[in-house]
């Protein structure tokens, strides 16, 4: 059976001029507040993203490396930018794929994230190929080992082990009432990485809450840093478990906002290096694809 892979990501504008269209796509027809758009443009500009976006280059490098590792065609599909998930699925079908493995570059399941990728993928294939969709992989041993090694690398630079804060993108708190497993899966990954890395002192915080006017999952990383400083913690290591590349949420929310807050509090703040297109991470992704292609997934 001919197999192809659709590697999915949230999407990111290629250049500064694309930000308004990108943000409108995220809003999905809902009104765009000018002040929110201006703030987003300012963040990209301050990070030096004018004519090209390093995140898109990382995604392409990951795609190309995964294709080489698997010996199978791999197509990138974005939820909120080009190329779309439908474009990637169409290219897989045009190449004769009878089976398509869908893999999102986000390790933890939520009805507000992974399920929406799946829905777009199902619609795009429209029954023309068998879909093997990877729902979750936050507890994958290879992924856990990779993050644990990144933590240990930072620990080796310190005389005393820093307090580790695991982070992930927040989502509206209403998902808990709906039985969504997102928070539990994040905490499980955090526990596994901490155990594997020998971390004794750790906590978890969310980040990157959007201004929607409804409650979001907490605690948020900024007030959490305040709380840590109040308990005489002085060294903090951030370990994002919900991100696998240098997204805006990493480069701005952690490397700028959290770093600024840490300086105000007198904290020494460090962060692990994200997997990005590291060969070890690509091998983790390849293992997920191979297992999905060999065994049908429920649902």
PDB file of C-alpha atoms in Angstrom, residues 151-297:
ATOM      1  CA  UNK A 151      17.127  19.613  30.901  1.00  0.00           C
ATOM      2  CA  UNK A 152      20.271  17.757  31.981  1.00  0.00           C
ATOM      3  CA  UNK A 153      22.383  19.835  29.578  1.00  0.00           C
ATOM      4  CA  UNK A 154      21.296  23.015  31.353  1.00  0.00           C
ATOM      5  CA  UNK A 155      21.711  21.454  34.793  1.00  0.00           C
ATOM      6  CA  UNK A 156      25.368  20.770  33.998  1.00  0.00           C
ATOM      7  CA  UNK A 157      25.965  24.518  33.727  1.00  0.00           C
ATOM      8  CA  UNK A 158      24.700  25.174  37.256  1.00  0.00           C
ATOM      9  CA  UNK A 159      26.304  24.434  40.599  1.00  0.00           C
ATOM     10  CA  UNK A 160      22.858  23.870  42.102  1.00  0.00           C
ATOM     11  CA  UNK A 161      19.924  22.488  40.137  1.00  0.00           C
ATOM     12  CA  UNK A 162      17.449  25.203  39.089  1.00  0.00           C
ATOM     13  CA  UNK A 163      13.753  24.959  39.813  1.00  0.00           C
ATOM     14  CA  UNK A 164      12.185  23.623  36.605  1.00  0.00           C
ATOM     15  CA  UNK A 165       8.941  25.081  35.286  1.00  0.00           C
ATOM     16  CA  UNK A 166       7.294  23.040  32.558  1.00  0.00           C
ATOM     17  CA  UNK A 167       5.090  25.126  30.258  1.00  0.00           C
ATOM     18  CA  UNK A 168       2.528  24.771  27.486  1.00  0.00           C
ATOM     19  CA  UNK A 169       0.052  26.929  25.608  1.00  0.00           C
ATOM     20  CA  UNK A 170      -3.028  27.712  27.649  1.00  0.00           C
ATOM     21  CA  UNK A 171      -6.534  27.000  26.373  1.00  0.00           C
ATOM     22  CA  UNK A 172      -9.970  28.164  27.543  1.00  0.00           C
ATOM     23  CA  UNK A 173     -10.725  26.662  30.957  1.00  0.00           C
ATOM     24  CA  UNK A 174     -14.116  25.385  29.779  1.00  0.00           C
ATOM     25  CA  UNK A 175     -12.373  22.368  28.242  1.00  0.00           C
ATOM     26  CA  UNK A 176     -12.040  20.869  31.729  1.00  0.00           C
ATOM     27  CA  UNK A 177     -15.819  20.770  32.134  1.00  0.00           C
ATOM     28  CA  UNK A 178     -15.978  18.932  28.816  1.00  0.00           C
ATOM     29  CA  UNK A 179     -13.588  16.222  30.003  1.00  0.00           C
ATOM     30  CA  UNK A 180     -10.764  17.315  27.727  1.00  0.00           C
ATOM     31  CA  UNK A 181      -7.519  15.458  28.617  1.00  0.00           C
ATOM     32  CA  UNK A 182      -5.173  18.297  27.593  1.00  0.00           C
ATOM     33  CA  UNK A 183      -4.051  19.429  31.059  1.00  0.00           C
ATOM     34  CA  UNK A 184      -3.680  15.879  32.367  1.00  0.00           C
ATOM     35  CA  UNK A 185      -1.547  14.893  29.381  1.00  0.00           C
ATOM     36  CA  UNK A 186       0.708  17.911  29.883  1.00  0.00           C
ATOM     37  CA  UNK A 187       1.195  17.091  33.550  1.00  0.00           C
ATOM     38  CA  UNK A 188       1.968  13.472  32.682  1.00  0.00           C
ATOM     39  CA  UNK A 189       4.670  14.535  30.217  1.00  0.00           C
ATOM     40  CA  UNK A 190       6.082  16.870  32.857  1.00  0.00           C
ATOM     41  CA  UNK A 191       6.189  14.068  35.434  1.00  0.00           C
ATOM     42  CA  UNK A 192       7.885  11.708  33.001  1.00  0.00           C
ATOM     43  CA  UNK A 193      10.520  14.243  31.947  1.00  0.00           C
ATOM     44  CA  UNK A 194      11.205  15.234  35.553  1.00  0.00           C
ATOM     45  CA  UNK A 195      11.668  11.608  36.568  1.00  0.00           C
ATOM     46  CA  UNK A 196      13.877  10.854  33.578  1.00  0.00           C
ATOM     47  CA  UNK A 197      16.055  13.936  34.140  1.00  0.00           C
ATOM     48  CA  UNK A 198      16.264  13.502  37.905  1.00  0.00           C
ATOM     49  CA  UNK A 199      14.465  16.781  38.600  1.00  0.00           C
ATOM     50  CA  UNK A 200      13.403  17.124  42.219  1.00  0.00           C
ATOM     51  CA  UNK A 201      11.927  20.634  42.299  1.00  0.00           C
ATOM     52  CA  UNK A 202       9.457  21.434  39.546  1.00  0.00           C
ATOM     53  CA  UNK A 203       6.124  23.070  38.845  1.00  0.00           C
ATOM     54  CA  UNK A 204       3.907  23.589  35.825  1.00  0.00           C
ATOM     55  CA  UNK A 205       2.557  26.816  34.327  1.00  0.00           C
ATOM     56  CA  UNK A 206       0.607  27.764  31.245  1.00  0.00           C
ATOM     57  CA  UNK A 207       1.567  30.555  28.871  1.00  0.00           C
ATOM     58  CA  UNK A 208       0.336  32.493  25.846  1.00  0.00           C
ATOM     59  CA  UNK A 209      -3.260  33.062  26.942  1.00  0.00           C
ATOM     60  CA  UNK A 210      -5.282  34.898  24.294  1.00  0.00           C
ATOM     61  CA  UNK A 211      -7.486  37.924  25.110  1.00  0.00           C
ATOM     62  CA  UNK A 212     -10.858  36.272  24.454  1.00  0.00           C
ATOM     63  CA  UNK A 213     -12.679  37.547  27.526  1.00  0.00           C
ATOM     64  CA  UNK A 214     -13.204  34.085  29.033  1.00  0.00           C
ATOM     65  CA  UNK A 215     -11.182  32.257  31.714  1.00  0.00           C
ATOM     66  CA  UNK A 216      -8.136  30.328  30.503  1.00  0.00           C
ATOM     67  CA  UNK A 217      -6.167  27.550  32.139  1.00  0.00           C
ATOM     68  CA  UNK A 218      -3.648  28.648  34.746  1.00  0.00           C
ATOM     69  CA  UNK A 219      -1.454  29.408  36.492  1.00  0.00           C
ATOM     70  CA  UNK A 220       0.092  31.741  33.949  1.00  0.00           C
ATOM     71  CA  UNK A 221       3.881  31.809  33.773  1.00  0.00           C
ATOM     72  CA  UNK A 222       4.280  35.485  34.747  1.00  0.00           C
ATOM     73  CA  UNK A 223       2.447  35.427  38.100  1.00  0.00           C
ATOM     74  CA  UNK A 224       3.954  31.987  38.676  1.00  0.00           C
ATOM     75  CA  UNK A 225       7.425  33.530  38.504  1.00  0.00           C
ATOM     76  CA  UNK A 226       6.259  36.042  41.117  1.00  0.00           C
ATOM     77  CA  UNK A 227       5.211  33.159  43.364  1.00  0.00           C
ATOM     78  CA  UNK A 228       8.529  31.363  42.936  1.00  0.00           C
ATOM     79  CA  UNK A 229      10.495  34.506  43.767  1.00  0.00           C
ATOM     80  CA  UNK A 230       8.389  34.938  46.908  1.00  0.00           C
ATOM     81  CA  UNK A 231       9.512  31.476  48.078  1.00  0.00           C
ATOM     82  CA  UNK A 232      13.195  32.379  47.677  1.00  0.00           C
ATOM     83  CA  UNK A 233      13.723  30.462  44.435  1.00  0.00           C
ATOM     84  CA  UNK A 234      16.545  32.175  42.547  1.00  0.00           C
ATOM     85  CA  UNK A 235      17.311  29.934  39.557  1.00  0.00           C
ATOM     86  CA  UNK A 236      14.565  28.858  37.158  1.00  0.00           C
ATOM     87  CA  UNK A 237      14.752  26.654  34.086  1.00  0.00           C
ATOM     88  CA  UNK A 238      11.856  26.792  31.646  1.00  0.00           C
ATOM     89  CA  UNK A 239      11.075  23.540  29.850  1.00  0.00           C
ATOM     90  CA  UNK A 240       8.256  23.944  27.314  1.00  0.00           C
ATOM     91  CA  UNK A 241       6.620  20.533  26.890  1.00  0.00           C
ATOM     92  CA  UNK A 242       3.777  21.731  24.675  1.00  0.00           C
ATOM     93  CA  UNK A 243       5.987  23.262  21.971  1.00  0.00           C
ATOM     94  CA  UNK A 244       8.534  21.561  19.738  1.00  0.00           C
ATOM     95  CA  UNK A 245       9.940  24.553  17.840  1.00  0.00           C
ATOM     96  CA  UNK A 246      10.805  28.224  18.269  1.00  0.00           C
ATOM     97  CA  UNK A 247       7.301  29.636  17.883  1.00  0.00           C
ATOM     98  CA  UNK A 248       6.387  33.246  18.595  1.00  0.00           C
ATOM     99  CA  UNK A 249       5.072  31.938  21.919  1.00  0.00           C
ATOM    100  CA  UNK A 250       8.589  30.817  22.787  1.00  0.00           C
ATOM    101  CA  UNK A 251      10.596  33.703  21.392  1.00  0.00           C
ATOM    102  CA  UNK A 252       8.246  36.379  22.759  1.00  0.00           C
ATOM    103  CA  UNK A 253       6.240  35.008  25.680  1.00  0.00           C
ATOM    104  CA  UNK A 254       9.231  33.276  27.277  1.00  0.00           C
ATOM    105  CA  UNK A 255      12.374  34.854  25.836  1.00  0.00           C
ATOM    106  CA  UNK A 256      11.061  38.421  26.149  1.00  0.00           C
ATOM    107  CA  UNK A 257       8.152  38.696  28.588  1.00  0.00           C
ATOM    108  CA  UNK A 258       9.161  35.966  31.044  1.00  0.00           C
ATOM    109  CA  UNK A 259      12.800  37.036  30.836  1.00  0.00           C
ATOM    110  CA  UNK A 260      11.827  40.646  31.585  1.00  0.00           C
ATOM    111  CA  UNK A 261       9.752  39.552  34.569  1.00  0.00           C
ATOM    112  CA  UNK A 262      12.586  37.381  35.870  1.00  0.00           C
ATOM    113  CA  UNK A 263      14.998  40.326  35.748  1.00  0.00           C
ATOM    114  CA  UNK A 264      12.523  42.468  37.673  1.00  0.00           C
ATOM    115  CA  UNK A 265      12.299  39.742  40.328  1.00  0.00           C
ATOM    116  CA  UNK A 266      16.025  39.072  40.517  1.00  0.00           C
ATOM    117  CA  UNK A 267      15.627  35.555  39.126  1.00  0.00           C
ATOM    118  CA  UNK A 268      18.212  33.853  36.936  1.00  0.00           C
ATOM    119  CA  UNK A 269      16.146  32.419  34.087  1.00  0.00           C
ATOM    120  CA  UNK A 270      17.206  29.816  31.546  1.00  0.00           C
ATOM    121  CA  UNK A 271      15.334  27.785  28.932  1.00  0.00           C
ATOM    122  CA  UNK A 272      15.982  24.468  27.256  1.00  0.00           C
ATOM    123  CA  UNK A 273      16.688  24.428  23.541  1.00  0.00           C
ATOM    124  CA  UNK A 274      13.591  23.368  21.617  1.00  0.00           C
ATOM    125  CA  UNK A 275      13.761  20.224  19.447  1.00  0.00           C
ATOM    126  CA  UNK A 276      13.214  22.142  16.179  1.00  0.00           C
ATOM    127  CA  UNK A 277      14.677  19.985  13.370  1.00  0.00           C
ATOM    128  CA  UNK A 278      17.218  18.144  15.517  1.00  0.00           C
ATOM    129  CA  UNK A 279      17.974  14.675  14.066  1.00  0.00           C
ATOM    130  CA  UNK A 280      17.040  13.024  17.367  1.00  0.00           C
ATOM    131  CA  UNK A 281      13.625  14.679  17.217  1.00  0.00           C
ATOM    132  CA  UNK A 282      13.154  13.692  13.593  1.00  0.00           C
ATOM    133  CA  UNK A 283      13.807  10.082  14.613  1.00  0.00           C
ATOM    134  CA  UNK A 284      11.063  10.416  17.248  1.00  0.00           C
ATOM    135  CA  UNK A 285       8.642  11.642  14.582  1.00  0.00           C
ATOM    136  CA  UNK A 286       9.693   8.846  12.240  1.00  0.00           C
ATOM    137  CA  UNK A 287       8.931   6.278  14.930  1.00  0.00           C
ATOM    138  CA  UNK A 288       5.453   7.731  15.387  1.00  0.00           C
ATOM    139  CA  UNK A 289       4.787   7.524  11.661  1.00  0.00           C
ATOM    140  CA  UNK A 290       6.069   3.963  11.360  1.00  0.00           C
ATOM    141  CA  UNK A 291       3.886   2.752  14.214  1.00  0.00           C
ATOM    142  CA  UNK A 292       0.827   4.547  12.857  1.00  0.00           C
ATOM    143  CA  UNK A 293       1.341   3.145   9.372  1.00  0.00           C
ATOM    144  CA  UNK A 294       1.709  -0.396  10.693  1.00  0.00           C
ATOM    145  CA  UNK A 295      -1.280  -0.441  13.042  1.00  0.00           C
ATOM    146  CA  UNK A 296      -4.684   1.162  12.291  1.00  0.00           C
ATOM    147  CA  UNK A 297      -5.701   3.786  14.832  1.00  0.00           C
TER     148      UNK A 297
END
